[in-house]
GROMACS .gro file of C-alpha atoms in nm:
model
  235
    1UNK     CA    1  -1.556  -5.998   3.882
    2UNK     CA    2  -1.220  -5.836   3.936
    3UNK     CA    3  -1.119  -5.927   3.581
    4UNK     CA    4  -1.431  -5.763   3.433
    5UNK     CA    5  -1.365  -5.447   3.634
    6UNK     CA    6  -1.009  -5.436   3.507
    7UNK     CA    7  -1.125  -5.485   3.148
    8UNK     CA    8  -1.388  -5.213   3.190
    9UNK     CA    9  -1.125  -4.975   3.329
   10UNK     CA   10  -0.889  -5.055   3.045
   11UNK     CA   11  -1.157  -4.990   2.781
   12UNK     CA   12  -1.273  -4.666   2.944
   13UNK     CA   13  -0.915  -4.548   2.978
   14UNK     CA   14  -0.849  -4.621   2.612
   15UNK     CA   15  -1.160  -4.432   2.505
   16UNK     CA   16  -1.072  -4.131   2.721
   17UNK     CA   17  -0.717  -4.136   2.593
   18UNK     CA   18  -0.836  -4.150   2.233
   19UNK     CA   19  -1.080  -3.865   2.281
   20UNK     CA   20  -0.823  -3.644   2.452
   21UNK     CA   21  -0.574  -3.723   2.174
   22UNK     CA   22  -0.825  -3.616   1.909
   23UNK     CA   23  -0.899  -3.298   2.100
   24UNK     CA   24  -0.528  -3.219   2.128
   25UNK     CA   25  -0.478  -3.284   1.756
   26UNK     CA   26  -0.768  -3.049   1.677
   27UNK     CA   27  -0.614  -2.778   1.892
   28UNK     CA   28  -0.273  -2.803   1.722
   29UNK     CA   29  -0.401  -2.785   1.361
   30UNK     CA   30  -0.242  -2.472   1.202
   31UNK     CA   31  -0.427  -2.209   1.001
   32UNK     CA   32  -0.442  -2.274   0.626
   33UNK     CA   33  -0.321  -1.972   0.426
   34UNK     CA   34  -0.347  -2.142   0.085
   35UNK     CA   35  -0.580  -2.003  -0.178
   36UNK     CA   36  -0.715  -1.693  -0.345
   37UNK     CA   37  -0.844  -1.386  -0.162
   38UNK     CA   38  -0.998  -1.046  -0.234
   39UNK     CA   39  -1.039  -0.749  -0.002
   40UNK     CA   40  -1.091  -0.378   0.055
   41UNK     CA   41  -0.857  -0.137   0.229
   42UNK     CA   42  -0.817   0.225   0.332
   43UNK     CA   43  -0.543   0.435   0.484
   44UNK     CA   44  -0.327   0.743   0.458
   45UNK     CA   45  -0.047   0.840   0.223
   46UNK     CA   46   0.238   1.089   0.213
   47UNK     CA   47   0.411   1.217  -0.101
   48UNK     CA   48   0.746   1.387  -0.155
   49UNK     CA   49   0.768   1.546  -0.500
   50UNK     CA   50   1.080   1.735  -0.605
   51UNK     CA   51   1.093   1.969  -0.901
   52UNK     CA   52   1.414   2.070  -1.083
   53UNK     CA   53   1.364   2.344  -1.340
   54UNK     CA   54   1.545   2.375  -1.674
   55UNK     CA   55   1.775   2.677  -1.724
   56UNK     CA   56   1.758   2.970  -1.667
   57UNK     CA   57   1.561   2.876  -1.352
   58UNK     CA   58   1.807   2.736  -1.100
   59UNK     CA   59   1.592   2.681  -0.791
   60UNK     CA   60   1.246   2.532  -0.780
   61UNK     CA   61   1.115   2.373  -0.465
   62UNK     CA   62   0.794   2.178  -0.419
   63UNK     CA   63   0.542   2.092  -0.150
   64UNK     CA   64   0.512   1.763   0.036
   65UNK     CA   65   0.162   1.623   0.041
   66UNK     CA   66  -0.060   1.396   0.244
   67UNK     CA   67  -0.411   1.259   0.217
   68UNK     CA   68  -0.638   0.959   0.218
   69UNK     CA   69  -0.652   0.654  -0.007
   70UNK     CA   70  -0.870   0.347  -0.045
   71UNK     CA   71  -0.946   0.066  -0.284
   72UNK     CA   72  -0.931  -0.307  -0.348
   73UNK     CA   73  -0.669  -0.581  -0.345
   74UNK     CA   74  -0.651  -0.948  -0.426
   75UNK     CA   75  -0.407  -1.231  -0.475
   76UNK     CA   76  -0.315  -1.594  -0.422
   77UNK     CA   77  -0.113  -1.763  -0.144
   78UNK     CA   78   0.092  -2.082  -0.154
   79UNK     CA   79   0.184  -2.227   0.186
   80UNK     CA   80   0.482  -2.460   0.238
   81UNK     CA   81   0.513  -2.543   0.606
   82UNK     CA   82   0.536  -2.211   0.788
   83UNK     CA   83   0.636  -2.023   0.472
   84UNK     CA   84   0.369  -1.838   0.275
   85UNK     CA   85   0.450  -1.719  -0.078
   86UNK     CA   86   0.218  -1.538  -0.312
   87UNK     CA   87   0.139  -1.269  -0.566
   88UNK     CA   88  -0.093  -0.974  -0.513
   89UNK     CA   89  -0.236  -0.678  -0.701
   90UNK     CA   90  -0.402  -0.364  -0.565
   91UNK     CA   91  -0.565  -0.047  -0.693
   92UNK     CA   92  -0.620   0.260  -0.475
   93UNK     CA   93  -0.800   0.585  -0.537
   94UNK     CA   94  -0.607   0.864  -0.367
   95UNK     CA   95  -0.630   1.230  -0.275
   96UNK     CA   96  -0.272   1.305  -0.173
   97UNK     CA   97  -0.207   1.674  -0.220
   98UNK     CA   98  -0.014   1.961  -0.072
   99UNK     CA   99  -0.026   2.003   0.304
  100UNK     CA  100   0.039   2.379   0.307
  101UNK     CA  101   0.173   2.673   0.108
  102UNK     CA  102   0.545   2.722   0.074
  103UNK     CA  103   0.748   2.970  -0.131
  104UNK     CA  104   0.896   2.836  -0.452
  105UNK     CA  105   1.167   3.038  -0.625
  106UNK     CA  106   1.063   3.050  -0.989
  107UNK     CA  107   1.280   3.325  -1.140
  108UNK     CA  108   1.230   3.503  -0.807
  109UNK     CA  109   0.851   3.504  -0.852
  110UNK     CA  110   0.623   3.378  -0.578
  111UNK     CA  111   0.457   3.057  -0.695
  112UNK     CA  112   0.327   2.730  -0.559
  113UNK     CA  113   0.423   2.407  -0.731
  114UNK     CA  114   0.281   2.071  -0.633
  115UNK     CA  115   0.200   1.719  -0.748
  116UNK     CA  116  -0.133   1.559  -0.655
  117UNK     CA  117  -0.159   1.178  -0.654
  118UNK     CA  118  -0.500   1.070  -0.788
  119UNK     CA  119  -0.453   0.693  -0.791
  120UNK     CA  120  -0.190   0.427  -0.738
  121UNK     CA  121  -0.159   0.053  -0.782
  122UNK     CA  122   0.094  -0.228  -0.788
  123UNK     CA  123   0.157  -0.592  -0.870
  124UNK     CA  124   0.382  -0.744  -0.605
  125UNK     CA  125   0.534  -1.067  -0.484
  126UNK     CA  126   0.466  -1.150  -0.119
  127UNK     CA  127   0.663  -1.373   0.119
  128UNK     CA  128   0.611  -1.431   0.488
  129UNK     CA  129   0.622  -1.656   0.790
  130UNK     CA  130   0.298  -1.795   0.935
  131UNK     CA  131   0.261  -1.841   1.309
  132UNK     CA  132  -0.070  -2.025   1.300
  133UNK     CA  133  -0.330  -1.748   1.244
  134UNK     CA  134  -0.069  -1.468   1.236
  135UNK     CA  135   0.129  -1.387   0.922
  136UNK     CA  136   0.432  -1.157   0.906
  137UNK     CA  137   0.524  -1.072   0.546
  138UNK     CA  138   0.724  -0.850   0.311
  139UNK     CA  139   0.636  -0.731  -0.040
  140UNK     CA  140   0.813  -0.597  -0.347
  141UNK     CA  141   0.694  -0.528  -0.698
  142UNK     CA  142   0.606  -0.291  -0.980
  143UNK     CA  143   0.403   0.021  -0.891
  144UNK     CA  144   0.192   0.260  -1.097
  145UNK     CA  145   0.070   0.614  -1.026
  146UNK     CA  146  -0.149   0.881  -1.182
  147UNK     CA  147  -0.103   1.244  -1.076
  148UNK     CA  148  -0.165   1.606  -1.163
  149UNK     CA  149   0.116   1.863  -1.154
  150UNK     CA  150   0.046   2.231  -1.128
  151UNK     CA  151   0.194   2.575  -1.067
  152UNK     CA  152  -0.023   2.838  -0.906
  153UNK     CA  153  -0.025   3.160  -0.710
  154UNK     CA  154   0.128   3.126  -0.365
  155UNK     CA  155  -0.083   3.244  -0.073
  156UNK     CA  156   0.137   3.551  -0.009
  157UNK     CA  157   0.214   3.610  -0.377
  158UNK     CA  158   0.076   3.859  -0.626
  159UNK     CA  159  -0.201   3.624  -0.747
  160UNK     CA  160  -0.302   3.398  -0.456
  161UNK     CA  161  -0.497   3.091  -0.565
  162UNK     CA  162  -0.451   3.150  -0.937
  163UNK     CA  163  -0.368   2.846  -1.150
  164UNK     CA  164  -0.097   2.916  -1.405
  165UNK     CA  165   0.009   2.582  -1.550
  166UNK     CA  166  -0.120   2.224  -1.522
  167UNK     CA  167  -0.021   1.882  -1.653
  168UNK     CA  168  -0.103   1.515  -1.596
  169UNK     CA  169   0.153   1.239  -1.551
  170UNK     CA  170   0.123   0.860  -1.530
  171UNK     CA  171   0.431   0.665  -1.425
  172UNK     CA  172   0.573   0.322  -1.349
  173UNK     CA  173   0.804   0.267  -1.050
  174UNK     CA  174   0.877   0.017  -0.776
  175UNK     CA  175   0.753  -0.055  -0.426
  176UNK     CA  176   0.861  -0.242  -0.113
  177UNK     CA  177   0.666  -0.297   0.205
  178UNK     CA  178   0.587  -0.509   0.507
  179UNK     CA  179   0.275  -0.610   0.692
  180UNK     CA  180   0.095  -0.816   0.953
  181UNK     CA  181  -0.214  -1.024   0.874
  182UNK     CA  182  -0.441  -1.223   1.104
  183UNK     CA  183  -0.691  -1.495   1.020
  184UNK     CA  184  -1.009  -1.430   1.220
  185UNK     CA  185  -1.185  -1.733   1.068
  186UNK     CA  186  -1.145  -1.978   0.782
  187UNK     CA  187  -1.251  -1.715   0.528
  188UNK     CA  188  -1.199  -1.376   0.698
  189UNK     CA  189  -0.862  -1.204   0.749
  190UNK     CA  190  -0.753  -0.853   0.844
  191UNK     CA  191  -0.420  -0.679   0.796
  192UNK     CA  192  -0.203  -0.371   0.848
  193UNK     CA  193   0.052  -0.284   0.580
  194UNK     CA  194   0.322  -0.022   0.517
  195UNK     CA  195   0.438   0.055   0.161
  196UNK     CA  196   0.713   0.271   0.015
  197UNK     CA  197   0.698   0.383  -0.349
  198UNK     CA  198   0.957   0.534  -0.583
  199UNK     CA  199   0.835   0.661  -0.920
  200UNK     CA  200   1.164   0.806  -1.041
  201UNK     CA  201   1.196   1.128  -1.243
  202UNK     CA  202   1.023   1.245  -1.559
  203UNK     CA  203   0.991   1.566  -1.758
  204UNK     CA  204   0.675   1.636  -1.957
  205UNK     CA  205   0.555   1.970  -2.100
  206UNK     CA  206   0.281   2.144  -1.904
  207UNK     CA  207  -0.019   2.331  -2.044
  208UNK     CA  208  -0.061   2.702  -1.976
  209UNK     CA  209  -0.406   2.775  -1.838
  210UNK     CA  210  -0.622   2.987  -2.071
  211UNK     CA  211  -0.388   2.953  -2.369
  212UNK     CA  212  -0.273   2.686  -2.611
  213UNK     CA  213   0.089   2.734  -2.508
  214UNK     CA  214   0.313   2.489  -2.327
  215UNK     CA  215   0.613   2.534  -2.103
  216UNK     CA  216   0.914   2.299  -2.101
  217UNK     CA  217   0.883   2.002  -1.871
  218UNK     CA  218   1.028   2.031  -1.526
  219UNK     CA  219   1.222   1.727  -1.408
  220UNK     CA  220   0.982   1.599  -1.141
  221UNK     CA  221   1.076   1.314  -0.910
  222UNK     CA  222   0.826   1.150  -0.677
  223UNK     CA  223   0.841   0.918  -0.379
  224UNK     CA  224   0.554   0.826  -0.150
  225UNK     CA  225   0.463   0.622   0.156
  226UNK     CA  226   0.136   0.472   0.276
  227UNK     CA  227  -0.014   0.286   0.570
  228UNK     CA  228  -0.320   0.073   0.494
  229UNK     CA  229  -0.572  -0.130   0.689
  230UNK     CA  230  -0.753  -0.403   0.499
  231UNK     CA  231  -1.002  -0.685   0.541
  232UNK     CA  232  -1.034  -0.971   0.295
  233UNK     CA  233  -1.233  -1.283   0.213
  234UNK     CA  234  -1.027  -1.597   0.155
  235UNK     CA  235  -1.180  -1.856  -0.076
   0.00000   0.00000   0.00000
């Protein structure tokens, strides 16, 4: 009788131990970041264009801009232990324009000069460290931008609101950034990301409004920053 009780206790103890071990193993399984994903995102951007005029104009300032942006992104992750490596592409529609009127010295005439970002995108490498469902990562890659450049009447100038000259400009530059992503479920993740963009300098002729004439291209440099919130589906 005593022997049967001991055997029963041993069997029950083994079963309980096995079940608790399985439960513990289930709790310690880490989140799987491997695979393809696609998502949508939105946020805010800030631009810093700088215009340098050809002689005889010696001073030509520009106006910093801000505005909203939103679009899609997608990529593929490879996980090796706690390291997550991947490649990602994104495309964002944007409305990043001047934030206010400021005097620009264009041969001592009052004018407003600005660059408006209409869209931006990039193809970037991504590397990060996974802490189970949390992922801290950095990005770097090639960036693209489409923008309009224009010169118009400054608010306190002789022709407020008038548009004098306009031109379009598409460029290639570079980007770096960092972000935080969290896996809510096997297929659903959300993230916050900061990006910095540098599109260098370029000079293209601009079209005079109402005529067929052109003016020489101003050397226009452009940098920008953005913060984005996104949600994605992981396959």
